[in-house]
Amino acid sequence: MTIDLRKDFVDYAKSLDKASEDPNIKKALTRAVSSYRSTVAETLERFPHTAELAEEVRELKSQSIANLDKLLEQAMASVERNKGKAFYAKDHESALEIALGIIGTNKTVVKGKSMLGEELLLREYLEEHGNEVWETDLGEFILQLRKDRPMHIVSPSIHVPREQVAEVFSKFFGKEVPPDIAEEVKVVREFMREKYFTAEIGISGANVVAADTGAMVIIENEGNVRLSTGAPPVHIVIVGIEKIVPTFQEAMKVAEVTWRYAQYGIPGYVNIISGPSKTGDIEKVTTYGAHGPKEFYVIFVDNGRSEMAKQETFSEALHCLRCGGCMYECPVFQVTAGHFGHIYMGGIGTIWTAFVAGGMEKAAPMAYSCLRCGRCVERCPMSINVPAMVGELRKRSIYGE
Amino acid sequence: MTMKNKMPMVLDIISDNIIKHGNPLALKGSEAAAWAKGLDLPVKGELLFYTGGEYQMLPFIDSLVKTITHVDQGSKVFSVMMGVRNLIEKKTGINAEKIYASVLAKDKDRYNSVCLKAAKVLQGLGYEFCYAGNEELYSGALLYELGYLEDMREYVENVVEVVKKSGAKTIVCLSPHAAEVFKFVYPKMVEGFDFEIVTFVDLVWQRRDKLTKLQFPGAVVIHDSCRLARELGIHQELRDILDSLGVEVKEAPRNRDWTTCCGGPIKILFPELSHVIGSRRVNELKESGSEHILTSCPYCLSALEGGRAKGDSAIVEDLIEFLYRGVRA
């Protein structure tokens, strides 16, 4: 079978050219790149053990990916031991069905930022099934109102300046919101507060999972994850199976390296959640749903990841911690932002596009827009060899798989 | 079931040309070797001077991109991807005359003479070398870059045959792209490919004590090529060479193994974006305080030259061109 990709290349090239002329992208990315570079340099200097720790994490991620099946089994057992419910979703559809099975319809859902959520188009799916879903991360909330998609994995609304935020907020809230960042933050805070306490369901991703304990580590700065995962009576974690590492101690190492390369000395909040809320204060009888959720679910999503793990050239792509550092150093990303992407972005995102979200049709044009310049490898705490993988993808797009 | 993809035609053109004509743009061997007339370089020797036709074809790449963007009156990108069909002749590959009519004589002369200058610089440092002349074949680096690895496996046999004829033990490459594939890709494809691979920069660096000081006013800024700096680990050498010449080097915000790409690698498929990236790099280099940009890679040279704004006072030169000043003096 032959698939004609020529039109896809043309459309993609057009979107890149258009993005490179967008003054908002130019302004925002220029600011973001220079601030990322100076902050991360300063942070790495302040915590000089980070580079060595990254080496250690690289090794342990590599081991973990090699033992994915065993770790998954162990992590699921740990979640169950903690009185949570663990699910394995082989693909996109089953992940959505499991989530819908837990949630049902006519519910209010508050959701934290998650690239896996984007991959599954989870919000859209739940909305189609009669639920009210709110993105609680400020950047994601802006995009939800704009019906827009993320332009960076850590800073999704990087391309939207305050004036445009004010415009979309004024329309949504039905009152004049000035183009003042503090005001914009405040109006969302007030709106969301009510949602946290009326929602039946909270959904979050997780940055790392410890198989031995079943602990989910979630890194954030806004505090929206605390509230989304703490206030509603049900908490659902959706997480890719590549996020599992053997032990709690190792999970802490992964988390520290992740936030450090995402330019934080220490993030505002590090959430560690391992099961439903409980108390034994009355007669030592364990009762669930004290202040936090009474029900706790974890959906481990595969959706192409174990296939990636099996292929020698590509398994390394699963080491990605999603710190976003590579994107700031990518010359193509610097001028086009997330337009160099489908759901996942940049060079590493090209590999994820091929295996997890989009397929070769989307990945092939992206692969050819990568310069293979290799600066992402310099930045990457896991030294993921993206240019080599892009080369292999090009080969596959020429000769077929 | 095997899934095959129909890819943008410009990829087919480039790969076909390499495979059939030994050059991405189907340049004739005599054309690519014209610079060596009168030098009487031997065809056999210990050290093989290898151009791969890369500097010589630079103006033609730009012309190819320009021509195919003008074939179709519609969108620029559309034509790059789809409109090249008319330019292909079944037997001879691309219609060279149509594509190359717009190449300016001065560009052709400039890029052709880079090879001559490189040869003179090395001779001035006392190196003796041989050259395959009309028979020299392109390394196939673009087959590697663009994903035509299976075709490359066959193609490299031809290249190796030519290279072996020289009887050389060492190959000196003008282009870091050629050096990269000879060093890292060929040994995986060809059994017993055990040539020592060096770059022009390596050889100059080894005898930098013999360089004559240049009376050069002002300072230069180095644009490190990605391949040279990150793949081959050569960046301090460039600074040492300039130091030996007595020339002050200013540093750009991003340099050495953190250098910013010139945008060149995506020029064929994404010419406009490539241009934007090249322009940004030129500006970044100018932040160093010097407007005299030196690089050591044919594609960087061409991309940065193209990235200069109209009327931009910046000067873009290859290190080879810069060193040649000393030879003439």
PDB file of N, CA and C in Angstrom, chain A residues 57-69 71-73 75 88-90 114-117 119 153 205-211 238-246 250-251 254 258 298-310 314-323 344 348 352 355-356 382 384:
ATOM      1  N   VAL A  57      20.154   8.758  36.906  1.00  0.00           N
ATOM      2  CA  VAL A  57      18.759   8.591  36.495  1.00  0.00           C
ATOM      3  C   VAL A  57      18.684   7.964  35.103  1.00  0.00           C
ATOM      4  N   ARG A  58      19.626   8.355  34.266  1.00  0.00           N
ATOM      5  CA  ARG A  58      19.654   7.815  32.917  1.00  0.00           C
ATOM      6  C   ARG A  58      19.811   6.298  32.962  1.00  0.00           C
ATOM      7  N   GLU A  59      20.713   5.853  33.799  1.00  0.00           N
ATOM      8  CA  GLU A  59      20.953   4.430  33.941  1.00  0.00           C
ATOM      9  C   GLU A  59      19.710   3.730  34.505  1.00  0.00           C
ATOM     10  N   LEU A  60      19.100   4.355  35.506  1.00  0.00           N
ATOM     11  CA  LEU A  60      17.953   3.677  36.123  1.00  0.00           C
ATOM     12  C   LEU A  60      16.720   3.699  35.228  1.00  0.00           C
ATOM     13  N   LYS A  61      16.608   4.733  34.382  1.00  0.00           N
ATOM     14  CA  LYS A  61      15.502   4.737  33.401  1.00  0.00           C
ATOM     15  C   LYS A  61      15.717   3.627  32.378  1.00  0.00           C
ATOM     16  N   SER A  62      16.962   3.482  31.983  1.00  0.00           N
ATOM     17  CA  SER A  62      17.284   2.462  31.001  1.00  0.00           C
ATOM     18  C   SER A  62      16.957   1.057  31.538  1.00  0.00           C
ATOM     19  N   GLN A  63      17.332   0.837  32.785  1.00  0.00           N
ATOM     20  CA  GLN A  63      17.010  -0.445  33.439  1.00  0.00           C
ATOM     21  C   GLN A  63      15.494  -0.639  33.549  1.00  0.00           C
ATOM     22  N   SER A  64      14.818   0.450  33.916  1.00  0.00           N
ATOM     23  CA  SER A  64      13.369   0.369  34.115  1.00  0.00           C
ATOM     24  C   SER A  64      12.642   0.032  32.812  1.00  0.00           C
ATOM     25  N   ILE A  65      13.077   0.675  31.718  1.00  0.00           N
ATOM     26  CA  ILE A  65      12.429   0.409  30.427  1.00  0.00           C
ATOM     27  C   ILE A  65      12.671  -1.053  30.020  1.00  0.00           C
ATOM     28  N   ALA A  66      13.862  -1.553  30.341  1.00  0.00           N
ATOM     29  CA  ALA A  66      14.164  -2.948  30.016  1.00  0.00           C
ATOM     30  C   ALA A  66      13.309  -3.930  30.818  1.00  0.00           C
ATOM     31  N   ASN A  67      12.852  -3.474  31.992  1.00  0.00           N
ATOM     32  CA  ASN A  67      12.039  -4.345  32.857  1.00  0.00           C
ATOM     33  C   ASN A  67      10.600  -3.861  32.980  1.00  0.00           C
ATOM     34  N   LEU A  68      10.131  -3.262  31.929  1.00  0.00           N
ATOM     35  CA  LEU A  68       8.830  -2.608  31.956  1.00  0.00           C
ATOM     36  C   LEU A  68       7.701  -3.524  32.445  1.00  0.00           C
ATOM     37  N   ASP A  69       7.645  -4.728  31.912  1.00  0.00           N
ATOM     38  CA  ASP A  69       6.537  -5.631  32.252  1.00  0.00           C
ATOM     39  C   ASP A  69       6.495  -5.931  33.743  1.00  0.00           C
ATOM     40  N   LEU A  71       7.902  -4.251  36.212  1.00  0.00           N
ATOM     41  CA  LEU A  71       7.634  -3.054  37.014  1.00  0.00           C
ATOM     42  C   LEU A  71       6.164  -2.669  36.974  1.00  0.00           C
ATOM     43  N   LEU A  72       5.550  -2.853  35.818  1.00  0.00           N
ATOM     44  CA  LEU A  72       4.137  -2.527  35.677  1.00  0.00           C
ATOM     45  C   LEU A  72       3.306  -3.418  36.607  1.00  0.00           C
ATOM     46  N   GLU A  73       3.632  -4.674  36.579  1.00  0.00           N
ATOM     47  CA  GLU A  73       2.915  -5.630  37.431  1.00  0.00           C
ATOM     48  C   GLU A  73       3.054  -5.246  38.910  1.00  0.00           C
ATOM     49  N   ALA A  75       3.880  -2.276  40.153  1.00  0.00           N
ATOM     50  CA  ALA A  75       3.239  -0.994  40.444  1.00  0.00           C
ATOM     51  C   ALA A  75       1.732  -1.172  40.600  1.00  0.00           C
ATOM     52  N   TYR A  88      -4.802  -1.417  33.412  1.00  0.00           N
ATOM     53  CA  TYR A  88      -3.828  -1.335  32.321  1.00  0.00           C
ATOM     54  C   TYR A  88      -4.608  -1.102  31.037  1.00  0.00           C
ATOM     55  N   ALA A  89      -4.260  -0.033  30.341  1.00  0.00           N
ATOM     56  CA  ALA A  89      -4.919   0.257  29.061  1.00  0.00           C
ATOM     57  C   ALA A  89      -3.921   0.020  27.951  1.00  0.00           C
ATOM     58  N   LYS A  90      -4.237  -0.933  27.095  1.00  0.00           N
ATOM     59  CA  LYS A  90      -3.309  -1.298  26.035  1.00  0.00           C
ATOM     60  C   LYS A  90      -3.215  -0.195  24.981  1.00  0.00           C
ATOM     61  N   SER A 114      -1.685  17.376  31.682  1.00  0.00           N
ATOM     62  CA  SER A 114      -1.097  16.083  31.397  1.00  0.00           C
ATOM     63  C   SER A 114      -0.907  15.928  29.894  1.00  0.00           C
ATOM     64  N   MET A 115       0.318  15.634  29.485  1.00  0.00           N
ATOM     65  CA  MET A 115       0.552  15.402  28.055  1.00  0.00           C
ATOM     66  C   MET A 115      -0.153  14.129  27.600  1.00  0.00           C
ATOM     67  N   LEU A 116      -0.270  13.168  28.522  1.00  0.00           N
ATOM     68  CA  LEU A 116      -1.009  11.952  28.185  1.00  0.00           C
ATOM     69  C   LEU A 116      -2.480  12.281  27.921  1.00  0.00           C
ATOM     70  N   GLY A 117      -3.018  13.223  28.701  1.00  0.00           N
ATOM     71  CA  GLY A 117      -4.382  13.689  28.454  1.00  0.00           C
ATOM     72  C   GLY A 117      -4.531  14.247  27.044  1.00  0.00           C
ATOM     73  N   GLU A 119      -2.585  13.446  24.516  1.00  0.00           N
ATOM     74  CA  GLU A 119      -2.411  12.290  23.626  1.00  0.00           C
ATOM     75  C   GLU A 119      -3.735  11.549  23.428  1.00  0.00           C
ATOM     76  N   ILE A 153       5.374  21.757  26.111  1.00  0.00           N
ATOM     77  CA  ILE A 153       4.855  20.761  27.044  1.00  0.00           C
ATOM     78  C   ILE A 153       4.799  21.249  28.484  1.00  0.00           C
ATOM     79  N   GLY A 205      -2.133  13.696  35.906  1.00  0.00           N
ATOM     80  CA  GLY A 205      -1.111  12.802  35.368  1.00  0.00           C
ATOM     81  C   GLY A 205      -0.174  12.466  36.509  1.00  0.00           C
ATOM     82  N   ALA A 206       1.005  11.968  36.177  1.00  0.00           N
ATOM     83  CA  ALA A 206       2.058  11.773  37.177  1.00  0.00           C
ATOM     84  C   ALA A 206       3.396  11.851  36.468  1.00  0.00           C
ATOM     85  N   ASN A 207       4.387  12.453  37.135  1.00  0.00           N
ATOM     86  CA  ASN A 207       5.707  12.567  36.531  1.00  0.00           C
ATOM     87  C   ASN A 207       6.550  11.314  36.725  1.00  0.00           C
ATOM     88  N   VAL A 208       6.360  10.680  37.874  1.00  0.00           N
ATOM     89  CA  VAL A 208       7.087   9.450  38.166  1.00  0.00           C
ATOM     90  C   VAL A 208       6.180   8.538  38.989  1.00  0.00           C
ATOM     91  N   VAL A 209       6.355   7.229  38.826  1.00  0.00           N
ATOM     92  CA  VAL A 209       5.639   6.255  39.646  1.00  0.00           C
ATOM     93  C   VAL A 209       6.675   5.308  40.268  1.00  0.00           C
ATOM     94  N   ALA A 210       6.568   5.087  41.577  1.00  0.00           N
ATOM     95  CA  ALA A 210       7.457   4.127  42.249  1.00  0.00           C
ATOM     96  C   ALA A 210       6.742   2.789  42.353  1.00  0.00           C
ATOM     97  N   ALA A 211       7.344   1.771  41.743  1.00  0.00           N
ATOM     98  CA  ALA A 211       6.677   0.465  41.703  1.00  0.00           C
ATOM     99  C   ALA A 211       6.569  -0.173  43.092  1.00  0.00           C
ATOM    100  N   ILE A 238      -3.897   9.262  35.372  1.00  0.00           N
ATOM    101  CA  ILE A 238      -3.572   8.607  34.089  1.00  0.00           C
ATOM    102  C   ILE A 238      -2.073   8.775  33.890  1.00  0.00           C
ATOM    103  N   VAL A 239      -1.405   7.672  33.622  1.00  0.00           N
ATOM    104  CA  VAL A 239       0.048   7.767  33.519  1.00  0.00           C
ATOM    105  C   VAL A 239       0.581   6.760  32.491  1.00  0.00           C
ATOM    106  N   GLY A 240       1.573   7.184  31.729  1.00  0.00           N
ATOM    107  CA  GLY A 240       2.227   6.293  30.760  1.00  0.00           C
ATOM    108  C   GLY A 240       3.078   5.281  31.496  1.00  0.00           C
ATOM    109  N   ILE A 241       3.133   4.066  30.959  1.00  0.00           N
ATOM    110  CA  ILE A 241       3.857   3.006  31.664  1.00  0.00           C
ATOM    111  C   ILE A 241       5.365   3.259  31.734  1.00  0.00           C
ATOM    112  N   GLU A 242       5.856   4.190  30.900  1.00  0.00           N
ATOM    113  CA  GLU A 242       7.309   4.453  30.914  1.00  0.00           C
ATOM    114  C   GLU A 242       7.727   5.257  32.143  1.00  0.00           C
ATOM    115  N   LYS A 243       6.749   5.729  32.900  1.00  0.00           N
ATOM    116  CA  LYS A 243       7.064   6.575  34.055  1.00  0.00           C
ATOM    117  C   LYS A 243       7.417   5.779  35.308  1.00  0.00           C
ATOM    118  N   ILE A 244       7.303   4.461  35.213  1.00  0.00           N
ATOM    119  CA  ILE A 244       7.521   3.638  36.413  1.00  0.00           C
ATOM    120  C   ILE A 244       9.010   3.379  36.630  1.00  0.00           C
ATOM    121  N   VAL A 245       9.460   3.571  37.879  1.00  0.00           N
ATOM    122  CA  VAL A 245      10.817   3.183  38.272  1.00  0.00           C
ATOM    123  C   VAL A 245      10.685   2.267  39.487  1.00  0.00           C
ATOM    124  N   PRO A 246      11.745   1.509  39.817  1.00  0.00           N
ATOM    125  CA  PRO A 246      11.576   0.490  40.861  1.00  0.00           C
ATOM    126  C   PRO A 246      11.178   1.022  42.248  1.00  0.00           C
ATOM    127  N   GLU A 250      14.344   6.076  44.193  1.00  0.00           N
ATOM    128  CA  GLU A 250      14.713   6.361  42.802  1.00  0.00           C
ATOM    129  C   GLU A 250      13.734   7.346  42.155  1.00  0.00           C
ATOM    130  N   ALA A 251      12.479   7.207  42.535  1.00  0.00           N
ATOM    131  CA  ALA A 251      11.472   8.141  42.008  1.00  0.00           C
ATOM    132  C   ALA A 251      11.820   9.577  42.402  1.00  0.00           C
ATOM    133  N   VAL A 254      14.495  10.841  40.043  1.00  0.00           N
ATOM    134  CA  VAL A 254      13.933  11.191  38.744  1.00  0.00           C
ATOM    135  C   VAL A 254      13.204  12.536  38.834  1.00  0.00           C
ATOM    136  N   THR A 258      14.047  15.981  36.843  1.00  0.00           N
ATOM    137  CA  THR A 258      13.002  16.530  35.971  1.00  0.00           C
ATOM    138  C   THR A 258      12.786  18.015  36.233  1.00  0.00           C
ATOM    139  N   VAL A 298      -5.822   4.330  39.215  1.00  0.00           N
ATOM    140  CA  VAL A 298      -4.666   4.617  38.360  1.00  0.00           C
ATOM    141  C   VAL A 298      -4.830   3.858  37.046  1.00  0.00           C
ATOM    142  N   ILE A 299      -4.778   4.597  35.940  1.00  0.00           N
ATOM    143  CA  ILE A 299      -4.835   3.950  34.623  1.00  0.00           C
ATOM    144  C   ILE A 299      -3.438   4.024  34.009  1.00  0.00           C
ATOM    145  N   PHE A 300      -2.802   2.878  33.905  1.00  0.00           N
ATOM    146  CA  PHE A 300      -1.485   2.798  33.270  1.00  0.00           C
ATOM    147  C   PHE A 300      -1.693   2.614  31.767  1.00  0.00           C
ATOM    148  N   VAL A 301      -1.185   3.564  30.998  1.00  0.00           N
ATOM    149  CA  VAL A 301      -1.472   3.549  29.567  1.00  0.00           C
ATOM    150  C   VAL A 301      -0.236   3.118  28.766  1.00  0.00           C
ATOM    151  N   ASP A 302      -0.453   2.166  27.888  1.00  0.00           N
ATOM    152  CA  ASP A 302       0.623   1.694  27.018  1.00  0.00           C
ATOM    153  C   ASP A 302       0.583   2.476  25.693  1.00  0.00           C
ATOM    154  N   ASN A 303      -0.401   2.198  24.875  1.00  0.00           N
ATOM    155  CA  ASN A 303      -0.629   2.941  23.628  1.00  0.00           C
ATOM    156  C   ASN A 303       0.642   3.125  22.793  1.00  0.00           C
ATOM    157  N   GLY A 304       1.324   2.034  22.509  1.00  0.00           N
ATOM    158  CA  GLY A 304       2.507   2.103  21.640  1.00  0.00           C
ATOM    159  C   GLY A 304       3.831   2.123  22.376  1.00  0.00           C
ATOM    160  N   ARG A 305       3.784   2.357  23.694  1.00  0.00           N
ATOM    161  CA  ARG A 305       5.032   2.489  24.439  1.00  0.00           C
ATOM    162  C   ARG A 305       5.827   1.186  24.517  1.00  0.00           C
ATOM    163  N   SER A 306       5.130   0.068  24.743  1.00  0.00           N
ATOM    164  CA  SER A 306       5.894  -1.170  24.873  1.00  0.00           C
ATOM    165  C   SER A 306       6.485  -1.588  23.518  1.00  0.00           C
ATOM    166  N   GLU A 307       5.822  -1.175  22.434  1.00  0.00           N
ATOM    167  CA  GLU A 307       6.380  -1.424  21.104  1.00  0.00           C
ATOM    168  C   GLU A 307       7.682  -0.628  20.936  1.00  0.00           C
ATOM    169  N   MET A 308       7.646   0.610  21.390  1.00  0.00           N
ATOM    170  CA  MET A 308       8.827   1.476  21.358  1.00  0.00           C
ATOM    171  C   MET A 308       9.954   0.872  22.187  1.00  0.00           C
ATOM    172  N   ALA A 309       9.581   0.344  23.334  1.00  0.00           N
ATOM    173  CA  ALA A 309      10.582  -0.221  24.252  1.00  0.00           C
ATOM    174  C   ALA A 309      11.305  -1.405  23.628  1.00  0.00           C
ATOM    175  N   LYS A 310      10.608  -2.118  22.756  1.00  0.00           N
ATOM    176  CA  LYS A 310      11.190  -3.316  22.154  1.00  0.00           C
ATOM    177  C   LYS A 310      12.208  -2.983  21.069  1.00  0.00           C
ATOM    178  N   PHE A 314      14.806   2.980  19.305  1.00  0.00           N
ATOM    179  CA  PHE A 314      13.813   3.928  19.807  1.00  0.00           C
ATOM    180  C   PHE A 314      13.527   3.853  21.305  1.00  0.00           C
ATOM    181  N   SER A 315      13.963   2.780  21.958  1.00  0.00           N
ATOM    182  CA  SER A 315      13.574   2.614  23.359  1.00  0.00           C
ATOM    183  C   SER A 315      14.052   3.787  24.209  1.00  0.00           C
ATOM    184  N   GLU A 316      15.170   4.368  23.793  1.00  0.00           N
ATOM    185  CA  GLU A 316      15.739   5.506  24.508  1.00  0.00           C
ATOM    186  C   GLU A 316      14.759   6.683  24.593  1.00  0.00           C
ATOM    187  N   ALA A 317      13.879   6.785  23.613  1.00  0.00           N
ATOM    188  CA  ALA A 317      12.919   7.894  23.607  1.00  0.00           C
ATOM    189  C   ALA A 317      12.016   7.840  24.841  1.00  0.00           C
ATOM    190  N   LEU A 318      11.895   6.647  25.425  1.00  0.00           N
ATOM    191  CA  LEU A 318      11.057   6.496  26.621  1.00  0.00           C
ATOM    192  C   LEU A 318      11.758   7.021  27.883  1.00  0.00           C
ATOM    193  N   HIS A 319      13.020   7.381  27.764  1.00  0.00           N
ATOM    194  CA  HIS A 319      13.717   7.972  28.916  1.00  0.00           C
ATOM    195  C   HIS A 319      13.299   9.419  29.144  1.00  0.00           C
ATOM    196  N   CYS A 320      12.638   9.985  28.155  1.00  0.00           N
ATOM    197  CA  CYS A 320      12.276  11.413  28.217  1.00  0.00           C
ATOM    198  C   CYS A 320      11.542  11.737  29.503  1.00  0.00           C
ATOM    199  N   LEU A 321      12.037  12.767  30.227  1.00  0.00           N
ATOM    200  CA  LEU A 321      11.418  13.162  31.493  1.00  0.00           C
ATOM    201  C   LEU A 321      10.389  14.271  31.290  1.00  0.00           C
ATOM    202  N   ARG A 322      10.295  14.767  30.051  1.00  0.00           N
ATOM    203  CA  ARG A 322       9.386  15.872  29.719  1.00  0.00           C
ATOM    204  C   ARG A 322       9.717  17.147  30.489  1.00  0.00           C
ATOM    205  N   CYS A 323      10.994  17.434  30.603  1.00  0.00           N
ATOM    206  CA  CYS A 323      11.399  18.687  31.261  1.00  0.00           C
ATOM    207  C   CYS A 323      11.236  19.857  30.293  1.00  0.00           C
ATOM    208  N   TYR A 344       2.823  15.649  20.548  1.00  0.00           N
ATOM    209  CA  TYR A 344       4.152  15.807  21.126  1.00  0.00           C
ATOM    210  C   TYR A 344       4.983  16.682  20.197  1.00  0.00           C
ATOM    211  N   ILE A 348      12.227  15.124  19.912  1.00  0.00           N
ATOM    212  CA  ILE A 348      11.799  13.949  20.684  1.00  0.00           C
ATOM    213  C   ILE A 348      10.316  13.686  20.430  1.00  0.00           C
ATOM    214  N   TRP A 352       7.809  10.301  19.415  1.00  0.00           N
ATOM    215  CA  TRP A 352       6.554   9.979  20.106  1.00  0.00           C
ATOM    216  C   TRP A 352       5.361  10.043  19.157  1.00  0.00           C
ATOM    217  N   PHE A 355       5.190   6.729  17.155  1.00  0.00           N
ATOM    218  CA  PHE A 355       4.800   5.508  17.869  1.00  0.00           C
ATOM    219  C   PHE A 355       3.514   5.632  18.674  1.00  0.00           C
ATOM    220  N   VAL A 356       3.236   6.821  19.181  1.00  0.00           N
ATOM    221  CA  VAL A 356       2.202   6.948  20.203  1.00  0.00           C
ATOM    222  C   VAL A 356       1.014   7.809  19.754  1.00  0.00           C
ATOM    223  N   MET A 382      18.968  13.241  29.843  1.00  0.00           N
ATOM    224  CA  MET A 382      19.083  11.818  29.548  1.00  0.00           C
ATOM    225  C   MET A 382      19.935  11.578  28.297  1.00  0.00           C
ATOM    226  N   ILE A 384      19.338  11.866  25.229  1.00  0.00           N
ATOM    227  CA  ILE A 384      18.622  11.049  24.244  1.00  0.00           C
ATOM    228  C   ILE A 384      19.100  11.419  22.842  1.00  0.00           C
TER     229      ILE A 384
END
